[in-house]
XYZ file of C-alpha atoms in Angstrom:
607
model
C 216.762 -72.759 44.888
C 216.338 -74.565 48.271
C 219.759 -75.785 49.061
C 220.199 -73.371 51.948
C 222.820 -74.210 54.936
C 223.472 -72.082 58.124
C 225.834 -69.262 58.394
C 229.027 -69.349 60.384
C 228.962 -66.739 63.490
C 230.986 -65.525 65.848
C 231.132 -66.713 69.509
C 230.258 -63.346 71.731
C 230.022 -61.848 74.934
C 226.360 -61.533 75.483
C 226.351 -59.824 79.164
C 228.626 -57.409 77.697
C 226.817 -57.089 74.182
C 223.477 -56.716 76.096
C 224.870 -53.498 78.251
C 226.205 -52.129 74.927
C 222.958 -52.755 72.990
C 221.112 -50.631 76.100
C 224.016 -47.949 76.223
C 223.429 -47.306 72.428
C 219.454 -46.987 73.283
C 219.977 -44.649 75.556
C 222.238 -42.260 73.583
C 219.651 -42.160 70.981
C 216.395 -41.569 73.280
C 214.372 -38.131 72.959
C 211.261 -37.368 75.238
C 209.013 -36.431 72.528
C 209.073 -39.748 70.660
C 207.052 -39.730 67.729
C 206.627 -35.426 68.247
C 209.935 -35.345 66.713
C 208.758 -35.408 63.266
C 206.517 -33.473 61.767
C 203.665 -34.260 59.540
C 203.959 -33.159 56.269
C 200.378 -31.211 56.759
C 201.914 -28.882 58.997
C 203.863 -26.667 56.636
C 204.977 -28.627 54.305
C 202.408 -30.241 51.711
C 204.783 -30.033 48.483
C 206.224 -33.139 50.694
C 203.541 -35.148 49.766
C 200.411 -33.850 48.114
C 202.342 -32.994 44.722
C 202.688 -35.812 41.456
C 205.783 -35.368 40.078
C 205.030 -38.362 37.519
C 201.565 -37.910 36.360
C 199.752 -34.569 35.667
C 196.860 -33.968 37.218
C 194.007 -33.677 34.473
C 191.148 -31.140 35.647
C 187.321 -32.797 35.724
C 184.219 -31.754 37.115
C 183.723 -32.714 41.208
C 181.725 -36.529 40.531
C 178.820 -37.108 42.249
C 177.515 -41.090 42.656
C 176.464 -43.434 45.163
C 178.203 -46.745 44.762
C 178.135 -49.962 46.645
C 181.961 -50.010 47.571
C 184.452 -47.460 47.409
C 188.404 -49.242 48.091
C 190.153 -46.042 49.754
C 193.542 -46.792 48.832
C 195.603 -48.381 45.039
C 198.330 -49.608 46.440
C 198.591 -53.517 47.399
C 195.892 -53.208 49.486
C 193.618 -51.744 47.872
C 194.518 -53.672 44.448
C 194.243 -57.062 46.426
C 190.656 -55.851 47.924
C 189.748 -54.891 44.434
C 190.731 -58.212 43.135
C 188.375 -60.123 45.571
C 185.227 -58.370 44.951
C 185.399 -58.499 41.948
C 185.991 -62.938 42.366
C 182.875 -62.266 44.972
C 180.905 -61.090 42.212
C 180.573 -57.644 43.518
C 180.681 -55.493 40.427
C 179.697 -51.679 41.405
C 182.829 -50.588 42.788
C 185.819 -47.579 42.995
C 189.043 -47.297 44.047
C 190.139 -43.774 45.243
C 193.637 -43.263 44.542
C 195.768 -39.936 45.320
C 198.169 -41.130 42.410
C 198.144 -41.053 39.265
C 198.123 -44.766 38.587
C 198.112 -47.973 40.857
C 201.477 -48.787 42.877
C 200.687 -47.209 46.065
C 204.332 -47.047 47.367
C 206.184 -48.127 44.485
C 204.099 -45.361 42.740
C 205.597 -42.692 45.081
C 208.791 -44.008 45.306
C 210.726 -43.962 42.293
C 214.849 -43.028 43.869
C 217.210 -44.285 42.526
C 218.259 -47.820 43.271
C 214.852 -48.770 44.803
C 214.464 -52.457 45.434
C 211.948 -54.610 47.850
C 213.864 -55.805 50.630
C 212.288 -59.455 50.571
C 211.772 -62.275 48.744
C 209.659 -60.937 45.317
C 207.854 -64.574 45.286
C 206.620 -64.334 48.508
C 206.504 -60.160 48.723
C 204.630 -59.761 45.123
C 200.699 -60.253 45.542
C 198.791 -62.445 43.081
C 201.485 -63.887 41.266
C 199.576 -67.021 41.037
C 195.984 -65.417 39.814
C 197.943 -62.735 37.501
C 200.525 -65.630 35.633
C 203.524 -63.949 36.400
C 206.761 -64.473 37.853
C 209.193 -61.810 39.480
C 212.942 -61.511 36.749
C 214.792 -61.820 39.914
C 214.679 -63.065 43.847
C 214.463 -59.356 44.755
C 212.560 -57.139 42.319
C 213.669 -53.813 41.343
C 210.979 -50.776 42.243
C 209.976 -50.294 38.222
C 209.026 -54.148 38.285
C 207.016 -53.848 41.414
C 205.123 -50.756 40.035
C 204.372 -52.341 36.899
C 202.817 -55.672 38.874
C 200.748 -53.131 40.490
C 199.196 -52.181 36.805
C 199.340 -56.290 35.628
C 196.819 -56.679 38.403
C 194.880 -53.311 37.430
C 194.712 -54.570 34.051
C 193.854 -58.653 34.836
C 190.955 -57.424 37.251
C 189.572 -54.580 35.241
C 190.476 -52.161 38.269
C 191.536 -49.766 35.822
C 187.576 -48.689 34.866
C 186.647 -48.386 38.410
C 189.251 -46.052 39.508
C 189.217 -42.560 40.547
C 192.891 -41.565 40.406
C 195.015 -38.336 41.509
C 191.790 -37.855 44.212
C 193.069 -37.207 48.182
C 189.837 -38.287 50.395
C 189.928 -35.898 52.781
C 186.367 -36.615 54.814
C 184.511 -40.012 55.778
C 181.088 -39.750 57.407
C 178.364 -41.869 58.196
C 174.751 -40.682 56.701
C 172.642 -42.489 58.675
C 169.874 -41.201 56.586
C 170.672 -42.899 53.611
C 172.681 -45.230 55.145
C 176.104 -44.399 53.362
C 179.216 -43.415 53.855
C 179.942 -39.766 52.298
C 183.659 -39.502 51.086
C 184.655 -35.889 50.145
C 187.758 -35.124 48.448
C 189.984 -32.408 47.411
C 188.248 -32.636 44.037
C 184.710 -31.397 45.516
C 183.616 -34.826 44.972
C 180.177 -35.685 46.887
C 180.485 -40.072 46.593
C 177.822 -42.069 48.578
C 178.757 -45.451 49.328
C 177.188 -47.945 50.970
C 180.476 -49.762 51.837
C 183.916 -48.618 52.557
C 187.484 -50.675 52.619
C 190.258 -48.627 53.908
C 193.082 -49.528 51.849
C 195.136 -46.309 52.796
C 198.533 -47.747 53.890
C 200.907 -45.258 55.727
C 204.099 -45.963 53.859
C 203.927 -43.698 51.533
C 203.111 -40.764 53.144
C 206.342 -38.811 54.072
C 206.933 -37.395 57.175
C 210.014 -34.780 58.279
C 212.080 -34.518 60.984
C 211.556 -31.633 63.207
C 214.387 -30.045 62.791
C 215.038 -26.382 63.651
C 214.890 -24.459 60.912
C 213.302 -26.771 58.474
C 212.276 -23.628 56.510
C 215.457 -22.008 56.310
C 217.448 -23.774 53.418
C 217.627 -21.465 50.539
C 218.665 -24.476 48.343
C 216.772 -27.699 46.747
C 215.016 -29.694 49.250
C 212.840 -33.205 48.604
C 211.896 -36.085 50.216
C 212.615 -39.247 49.017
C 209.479 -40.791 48.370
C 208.664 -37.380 45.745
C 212.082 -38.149 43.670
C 213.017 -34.562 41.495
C 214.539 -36.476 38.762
C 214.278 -32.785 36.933
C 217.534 -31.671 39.282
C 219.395 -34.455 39.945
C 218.815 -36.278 36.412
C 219.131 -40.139 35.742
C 216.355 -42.836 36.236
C 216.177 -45.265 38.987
C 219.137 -47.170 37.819
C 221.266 -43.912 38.587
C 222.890 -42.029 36.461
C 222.383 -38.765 38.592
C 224.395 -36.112 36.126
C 222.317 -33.361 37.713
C 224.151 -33.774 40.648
C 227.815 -33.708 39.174
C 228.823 -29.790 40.756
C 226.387 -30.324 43.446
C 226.968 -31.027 47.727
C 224.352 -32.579 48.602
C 223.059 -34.361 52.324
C 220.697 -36.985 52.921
C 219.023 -37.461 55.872
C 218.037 -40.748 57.408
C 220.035 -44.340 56.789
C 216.717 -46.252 56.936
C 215.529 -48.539 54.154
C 215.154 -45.640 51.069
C 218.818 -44.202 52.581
C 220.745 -47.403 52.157
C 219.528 -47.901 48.887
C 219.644 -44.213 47.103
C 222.929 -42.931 48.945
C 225.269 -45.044 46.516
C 223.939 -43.808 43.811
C 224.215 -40.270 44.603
C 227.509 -40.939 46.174
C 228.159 -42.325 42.254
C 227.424 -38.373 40.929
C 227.293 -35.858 43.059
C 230.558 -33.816 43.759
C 230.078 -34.466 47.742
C 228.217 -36.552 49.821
C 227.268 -35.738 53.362
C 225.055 -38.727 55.263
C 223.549 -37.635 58.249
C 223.100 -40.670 60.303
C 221.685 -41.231 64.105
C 221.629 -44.781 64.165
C 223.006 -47.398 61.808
C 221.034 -49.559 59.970
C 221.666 -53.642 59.861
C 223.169 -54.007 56.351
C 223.324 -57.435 55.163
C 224.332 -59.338 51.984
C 222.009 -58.524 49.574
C 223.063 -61.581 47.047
C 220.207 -60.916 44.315
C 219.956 -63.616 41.432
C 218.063 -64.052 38.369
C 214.866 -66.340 38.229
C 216.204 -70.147 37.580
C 214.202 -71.588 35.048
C 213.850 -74.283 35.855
C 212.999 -73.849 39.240
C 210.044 -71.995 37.799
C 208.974 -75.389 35.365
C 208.945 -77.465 38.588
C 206.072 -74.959 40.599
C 203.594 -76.413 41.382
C 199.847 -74.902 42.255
C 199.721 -73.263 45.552
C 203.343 -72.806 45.347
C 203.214 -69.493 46.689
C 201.110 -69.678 49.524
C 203.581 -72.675 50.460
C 206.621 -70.411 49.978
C 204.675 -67.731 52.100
C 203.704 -70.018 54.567
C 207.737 -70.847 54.842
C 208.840 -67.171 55.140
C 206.220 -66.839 58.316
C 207.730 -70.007 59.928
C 210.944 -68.621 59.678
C 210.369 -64.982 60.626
C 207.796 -65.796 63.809
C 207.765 -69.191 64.526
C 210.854 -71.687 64.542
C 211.494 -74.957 61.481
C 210.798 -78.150 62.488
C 213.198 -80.437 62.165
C 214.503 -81.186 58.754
C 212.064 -77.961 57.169
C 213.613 -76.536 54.352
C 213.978 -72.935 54.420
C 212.890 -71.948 51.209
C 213.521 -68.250 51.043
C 217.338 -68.600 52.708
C 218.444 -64.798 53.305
C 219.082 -62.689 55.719
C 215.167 -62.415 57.468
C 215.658 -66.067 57.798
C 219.161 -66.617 58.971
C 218.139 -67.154 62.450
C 216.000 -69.657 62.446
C 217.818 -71.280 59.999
C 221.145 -70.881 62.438
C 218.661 -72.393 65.316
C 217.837 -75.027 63.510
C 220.863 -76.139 62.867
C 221.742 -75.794 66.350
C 219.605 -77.983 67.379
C 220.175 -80.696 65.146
C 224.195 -80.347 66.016
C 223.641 -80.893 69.700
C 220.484 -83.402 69.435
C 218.545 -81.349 71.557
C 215.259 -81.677 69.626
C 213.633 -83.798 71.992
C 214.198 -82.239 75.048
C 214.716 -78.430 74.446
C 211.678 -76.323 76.712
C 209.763 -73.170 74.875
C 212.235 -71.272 77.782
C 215.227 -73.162 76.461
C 213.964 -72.471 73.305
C 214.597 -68.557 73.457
C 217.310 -68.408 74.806
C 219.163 -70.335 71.758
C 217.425 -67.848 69.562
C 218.783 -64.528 71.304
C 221.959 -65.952 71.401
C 221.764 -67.210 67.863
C 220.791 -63.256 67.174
C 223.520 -62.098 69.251
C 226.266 -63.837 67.089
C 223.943 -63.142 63.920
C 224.430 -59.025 64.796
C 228.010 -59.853 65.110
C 228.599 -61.316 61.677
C 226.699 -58.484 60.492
C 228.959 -56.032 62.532
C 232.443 -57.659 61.819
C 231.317 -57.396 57.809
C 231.656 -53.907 58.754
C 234.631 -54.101 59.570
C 235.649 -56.143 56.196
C 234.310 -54.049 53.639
C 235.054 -50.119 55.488
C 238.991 -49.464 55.417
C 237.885 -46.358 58.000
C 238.109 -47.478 61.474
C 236.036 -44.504 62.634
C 233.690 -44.857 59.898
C 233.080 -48.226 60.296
C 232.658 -48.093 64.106
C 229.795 -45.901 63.595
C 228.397 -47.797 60.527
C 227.948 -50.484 63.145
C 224.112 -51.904 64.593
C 224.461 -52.405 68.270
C 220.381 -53.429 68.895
C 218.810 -56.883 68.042
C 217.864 -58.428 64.917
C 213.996 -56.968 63.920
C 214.890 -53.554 66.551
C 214.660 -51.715 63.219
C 213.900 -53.101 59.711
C 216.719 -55.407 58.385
C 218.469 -53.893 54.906
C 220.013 -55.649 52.438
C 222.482 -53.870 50.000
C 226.069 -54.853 48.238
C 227.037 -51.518 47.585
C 225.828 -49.465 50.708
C 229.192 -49.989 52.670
C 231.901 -49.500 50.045
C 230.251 -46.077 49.535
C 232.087 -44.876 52.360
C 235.311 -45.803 51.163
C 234.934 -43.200 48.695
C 236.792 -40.065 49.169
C 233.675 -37.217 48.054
C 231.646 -39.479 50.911
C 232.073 -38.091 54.447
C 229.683 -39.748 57.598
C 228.247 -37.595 59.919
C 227.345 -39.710 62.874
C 224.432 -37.218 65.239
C 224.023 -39.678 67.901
C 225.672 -37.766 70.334
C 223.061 -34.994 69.604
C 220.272 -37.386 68.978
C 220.020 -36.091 65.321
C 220.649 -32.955 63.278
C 220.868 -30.095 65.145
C 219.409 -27.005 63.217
C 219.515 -26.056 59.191
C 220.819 -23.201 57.839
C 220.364 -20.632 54.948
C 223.072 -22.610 53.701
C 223.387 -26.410 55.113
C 222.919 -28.350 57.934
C 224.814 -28.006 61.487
C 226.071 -31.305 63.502
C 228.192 -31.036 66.596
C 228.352 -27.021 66.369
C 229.743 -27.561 62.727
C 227.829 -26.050 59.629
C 228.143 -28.490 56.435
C 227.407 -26.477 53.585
C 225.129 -28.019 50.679
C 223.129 -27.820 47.420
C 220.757 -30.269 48.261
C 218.686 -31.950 51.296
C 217.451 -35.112 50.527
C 215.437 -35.964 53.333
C 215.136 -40.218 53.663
C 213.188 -39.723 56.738
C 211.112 -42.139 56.494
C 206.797 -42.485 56.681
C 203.566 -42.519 58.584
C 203.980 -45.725 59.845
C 203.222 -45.916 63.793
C 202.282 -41.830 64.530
C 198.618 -41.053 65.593
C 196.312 -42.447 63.720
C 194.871 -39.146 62.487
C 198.219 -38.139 61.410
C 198.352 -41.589 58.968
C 194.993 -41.506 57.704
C 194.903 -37.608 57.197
C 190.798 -37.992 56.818
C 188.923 -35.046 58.999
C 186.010 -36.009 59.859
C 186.537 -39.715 60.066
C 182.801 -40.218 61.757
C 180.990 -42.984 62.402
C 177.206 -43.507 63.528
C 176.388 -40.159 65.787
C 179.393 -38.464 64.533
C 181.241 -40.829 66.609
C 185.420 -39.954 65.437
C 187.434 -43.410 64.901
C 190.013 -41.021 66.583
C 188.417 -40.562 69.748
C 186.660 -44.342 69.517
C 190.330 -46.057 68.985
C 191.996 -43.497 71.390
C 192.762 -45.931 74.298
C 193.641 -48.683 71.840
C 191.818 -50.584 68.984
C 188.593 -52.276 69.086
C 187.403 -54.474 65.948
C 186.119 -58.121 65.000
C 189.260 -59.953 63.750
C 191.331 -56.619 63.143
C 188.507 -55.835 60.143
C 185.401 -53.967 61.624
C 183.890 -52.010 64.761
C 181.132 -51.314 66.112
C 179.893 -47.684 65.752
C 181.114 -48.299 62.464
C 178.974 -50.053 60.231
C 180.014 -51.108 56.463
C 183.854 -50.050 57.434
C 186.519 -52.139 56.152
C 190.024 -51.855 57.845
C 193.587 -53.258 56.602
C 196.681 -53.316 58.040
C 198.378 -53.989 60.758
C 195.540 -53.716 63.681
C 193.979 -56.255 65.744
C 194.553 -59.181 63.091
C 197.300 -61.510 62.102
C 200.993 -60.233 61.424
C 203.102 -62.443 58.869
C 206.565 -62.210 57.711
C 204.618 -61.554 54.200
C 202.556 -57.908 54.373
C 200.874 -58.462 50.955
C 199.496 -62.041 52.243
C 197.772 -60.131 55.435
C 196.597 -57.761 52.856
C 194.944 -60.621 51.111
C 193.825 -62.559 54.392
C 191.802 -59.129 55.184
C 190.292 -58.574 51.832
C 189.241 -61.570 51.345
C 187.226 -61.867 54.403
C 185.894 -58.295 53.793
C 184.977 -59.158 50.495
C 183.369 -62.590 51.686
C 180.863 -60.153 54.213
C 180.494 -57.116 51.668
C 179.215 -60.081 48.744
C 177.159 -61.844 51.629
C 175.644 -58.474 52.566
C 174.704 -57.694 49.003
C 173.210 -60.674 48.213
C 171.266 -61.088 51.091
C 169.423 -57.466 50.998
C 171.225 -55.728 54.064
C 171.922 -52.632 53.975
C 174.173 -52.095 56.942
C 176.778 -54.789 58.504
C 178.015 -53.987 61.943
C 179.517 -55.775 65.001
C 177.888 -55.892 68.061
C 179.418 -54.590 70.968
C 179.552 -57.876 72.554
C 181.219 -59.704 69.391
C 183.672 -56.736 69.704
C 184.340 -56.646 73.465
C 184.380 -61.093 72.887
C 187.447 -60.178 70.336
C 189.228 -57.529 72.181
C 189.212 -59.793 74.859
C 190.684 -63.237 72.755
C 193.526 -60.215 71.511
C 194.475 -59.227 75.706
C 193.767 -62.813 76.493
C 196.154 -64.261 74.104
C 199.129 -61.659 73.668
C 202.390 -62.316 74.165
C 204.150 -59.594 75.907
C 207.661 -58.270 73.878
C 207.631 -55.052 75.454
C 210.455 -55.674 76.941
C 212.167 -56.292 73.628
C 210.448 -53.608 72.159
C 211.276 -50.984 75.609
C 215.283 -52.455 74.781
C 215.457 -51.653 71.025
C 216.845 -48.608 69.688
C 214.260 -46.220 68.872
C 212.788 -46.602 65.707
C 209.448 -46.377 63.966
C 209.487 -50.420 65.003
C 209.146 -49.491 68.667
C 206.950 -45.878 68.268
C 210.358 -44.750 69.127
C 211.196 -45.885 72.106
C 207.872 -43.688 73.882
C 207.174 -44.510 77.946
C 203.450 -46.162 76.168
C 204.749 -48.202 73.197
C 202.911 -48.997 70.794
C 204.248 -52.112 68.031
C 204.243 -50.943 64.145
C 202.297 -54.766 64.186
C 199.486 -52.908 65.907
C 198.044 -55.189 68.814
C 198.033 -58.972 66.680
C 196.453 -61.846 67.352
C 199.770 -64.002 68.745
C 198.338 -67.645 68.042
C 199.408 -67.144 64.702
C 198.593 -65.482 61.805
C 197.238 -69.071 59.894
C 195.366 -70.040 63.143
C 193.374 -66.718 62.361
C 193.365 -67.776 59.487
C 191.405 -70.642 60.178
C 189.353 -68.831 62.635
C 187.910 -67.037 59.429
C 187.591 -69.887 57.237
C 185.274 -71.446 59.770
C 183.612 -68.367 60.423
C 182.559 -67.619 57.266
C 182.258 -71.769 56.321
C 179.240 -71.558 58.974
C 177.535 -68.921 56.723
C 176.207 -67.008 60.107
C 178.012 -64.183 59.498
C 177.811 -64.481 63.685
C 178.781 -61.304 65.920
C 177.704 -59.406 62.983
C 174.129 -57.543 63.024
C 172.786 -57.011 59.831
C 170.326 -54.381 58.993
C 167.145 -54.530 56.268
């Protein structure tokens, strides 16, 4: 599974791609940014706060103090779960608004859902849990049910609170705990807190006039109503048979769900504003014998691979184990390199500029496949990406395109209007014409980069003094290595913040919780009964994060908008948060040293 050569691209204009790439930015720019959705608080709560898969059992509001509560069931919390309970910390919970473990492959059951990158890399704790993914790209049913394998393997399953929405966080000072209410009248003190509450699987909505106005069926994809359009997430959608129906939004959950309702409904309408990168998807069984010849540590090696390729560059002669379409272009450079002998003397400048053009030609393959697979001409010229490789998250289907050669399929390209323009009683109107439908399926995407009160939904989040994280974070994050601040003591954060970004999610998830875990068991052990950074240790880090940053903002100002580039706002602000650029694995031996010296140092403990 490692025989893995280049891909042959087209030669291209660059000067001329470039001014296209911009003009195609620029078409799809709106002044409010991010204030062009709408949260699903605002109106619209059946969005996100119902269960359609697991009923929500009355109980009586609990009342406890615990040593950690995990805020979060998802791969994050699951992974922080896992690691205190290796760190011998036993008196735990994990608060969960599902009914089960998954997070967002809990919530997000469509129809055709698949990860979008390598399952041995993607997949947490394959290693610790025994298992291997069926296939190089796991289908959403074998992700959720490695969510419960690890549930199971690390007795998470007796500690959890489940179908529970916190909806408060506040610091006691008098008891020194943090109080978490919840929409179930619960009262828990704990004495530590991990936030484990990722964003991506909390819908949001476009803001679309008259949202409210469609008399028909209306739901998001991340809330699937398998009870009208029938079927299971292999398809099957007989529900749909006498039905029009629209999706909105050709992101990640659109690509993957529209050829399945293209498959059953009587007509299709896909509203799309910009075009997603569609590559090869090329999905194959597990080999065998590939597995028989792992060895230990194999997937922190293949992880470690996938990171090389997606933010750093191969050496020469590095295999490139995962070989697909996150790594083509580094695997293209590469080979570049080794064509032309220009190993020894290519600059860091030098450098980059192969890679952009090696993305340039990469787009183009991707755009001419277009052009192979859609007999439309118009169709296809609008199905087409013009914006550079990681503008908006890469997608990788074999039966996205050929949808559109389908005759109940029509496109409705709004990037002339920058989006929909208003809904109706009865559909959904798109340059002045009214398309009338049964059914809005909105694929609009999730919480990812809006205001941080918007993804975390808590009110009050409040520290020491009543201090809001809010108000503390408002002119940009301040931790110790992306996990804690000050004016926040026993507070755990994951995610994408001031901390290492890989090309693998789920290993940040474990760099984080591992480290938190390592602090919260030290803590314990040692009698303290708060743990909080000191200003200075704080201000030292934020510092190390300006002092070492790498400035893409002018990638990021070029890109199309997206939820990549807080879409394309005057102050933009990364979906990676503000990293630490020296690498995610040089953080990661910052930590291993830092907590090898057994100082716990910048941290002030409290008797």
């Amino acid at each position: 599974m490692n025989n893995c050569a280049p891909t042959q691209t087209p030669e291209i204009d660059h000067a001329a791609l470039r001014a296209r790439y911009l003009a195609e930015r620029d078409k799809r720019l709106r002044p409010e940014g991010q204030k062009q959705y709408v949260a699903s608080e605002d109106g619209f709560t059946d969005f996100f706060e119902g269960d359609p898969y697991t009923p929500v059992t009355p109980r009586e509001p609990l009342t406890e103090e615990i040593d950690v509560a995990v805020l979060g069931g998802g791969w994050a919390g699951l992974t922080a779960g896992a690691r205190l309970t290796q760190a011998g910390v036993e008196d735990f919970r994990v608060i969960e608004l599902a009914g089960d473990f998954g997070g967002a492959w809990y919530w997000n059951r469509y129809p055709g859902i698949q990860c979008d990158s390598d399952a041995y890399c993607y997949l947490p704790l394959l290693e610790e849990t025994g298992y291997i993914p069926t296939q190089k790209y796991a289908y959403g049913d074998e992700c959720f049910e490695h969510a419960q394998r690890i549930g199971k393997h690390f007795g998470l399953y007796e500690k959890a609170i489940f179908s529970t929405m916190v909806k408060s966080l506040e610091w006691d000072d008098s008891i020194e705990r943090w109080r978490i209410g919840t929409n179930r009248g619960d009262d828990i003190r704990a004495r530590f807190v991990v936030m484990a509450q990722g964003p991506f699987n909390k819908p949001k909505l476009p803001g679309i006039p008259g949202l409210n106005d469609f008399t028909g069926h209306t739901f998001h994809s991340a809330r699937w109503d398998y009870d009208y359009t029938g079927g299971d997430m292999r398809g099957g959608l007989t529900g749909l048979e006498d039905k029009k129906v629209a999706v909105i939004g050709t992101g990640a959950s659109g690509i993957q769900v529209i050829p399945h309702i293209a498959r059953s409904a009587e007509h299709l309408y896909v509203f799309q504003r910009t075009p997603s990168y569609i590559n090869e998807r090329g999905n194959v069984p597990t080999d065998p014998e590939w597995v028989k010849s792992l060895q230990p540590g194999w997937q922190l090696q293949r992880r470690r691979n996938f990171h090389t390729a997606a933010f750093e560059a191969f050496a020469p002669g590095q295999p490139d184990l995962v070989c697909d379409g996150w790594t083509e272009v580094s695997r293209n450079v590469q080979s570049y390199l080794d064509e032309n002998n220009l190993w020894a003397e290519v600059t860091p400048e030098k450098f980059m500029e192969i890679r952009e053009n090696q993305d340039y030609r990469a787009m183009e393959r991707v755009r001419q496949r277009v052009d192979a697979i859609v007999t439309d001409p118009e169709t296809a010229a609008a199905l087409k990406p013009y914006y550079r490789f990681l503008c908006k998250r890469p997608c990788f289907n074999d039966e996205y395109l050929p949808t559109y050669n389908r005759d109940n399929v029509t496109l409705v390209d709004v990037s002339a209007t920058k989006g929909v323009e208003r809904i109706t009683a009865k559909g959904i109107i798109a340059g002045g014409v009214e398309h009338e439908v049964d059914c809005i399926v909105f694929a609009s995407g999730f919480e990812i980069t809006t205001e941080l009160d918007r993804r975390y939904g808590i009110h009050p989040f409040a520290g020491r003094d009543g201090l809001s994280l809010y108000e503390h974070w408002a002119d940009g994050y301040r931790t110790l290595h992306g996990l804690t601040s000050n004016g926040f003591p026993n507070l755990f954060f994951t995610g994408f913040i001031q901390g290492g970004v890989t090309a693998s999610t789920t290993d940040m998830f474990d760099q984080q919780a591992t480290h938190a875990a390592y602090i919260i068991g030290e803590a314990l052990n040692r009698g303290a009964r708060t743990v909080e950074p000191t200003t200075e240790a704080v201000d030292g880090w934020c510092a190390t994060i300006r002092e070492t940053a790498v400035d893409n903002s002018n990638f990021q100002r070029e890109c199309t908008p997206g939820y990549y580039n807080n879409e394309g706002e005057r102050n933009i602000r990364s979906h990676l948060g503000e990293p630490y650029w020296p690498g995610f694995y040089a953080l990661e031996d910052i930590l291993q040293s830092w907590r090898a010296t057994g100082r716990l140092e910048g941290l002030a403990l409290g008797e």
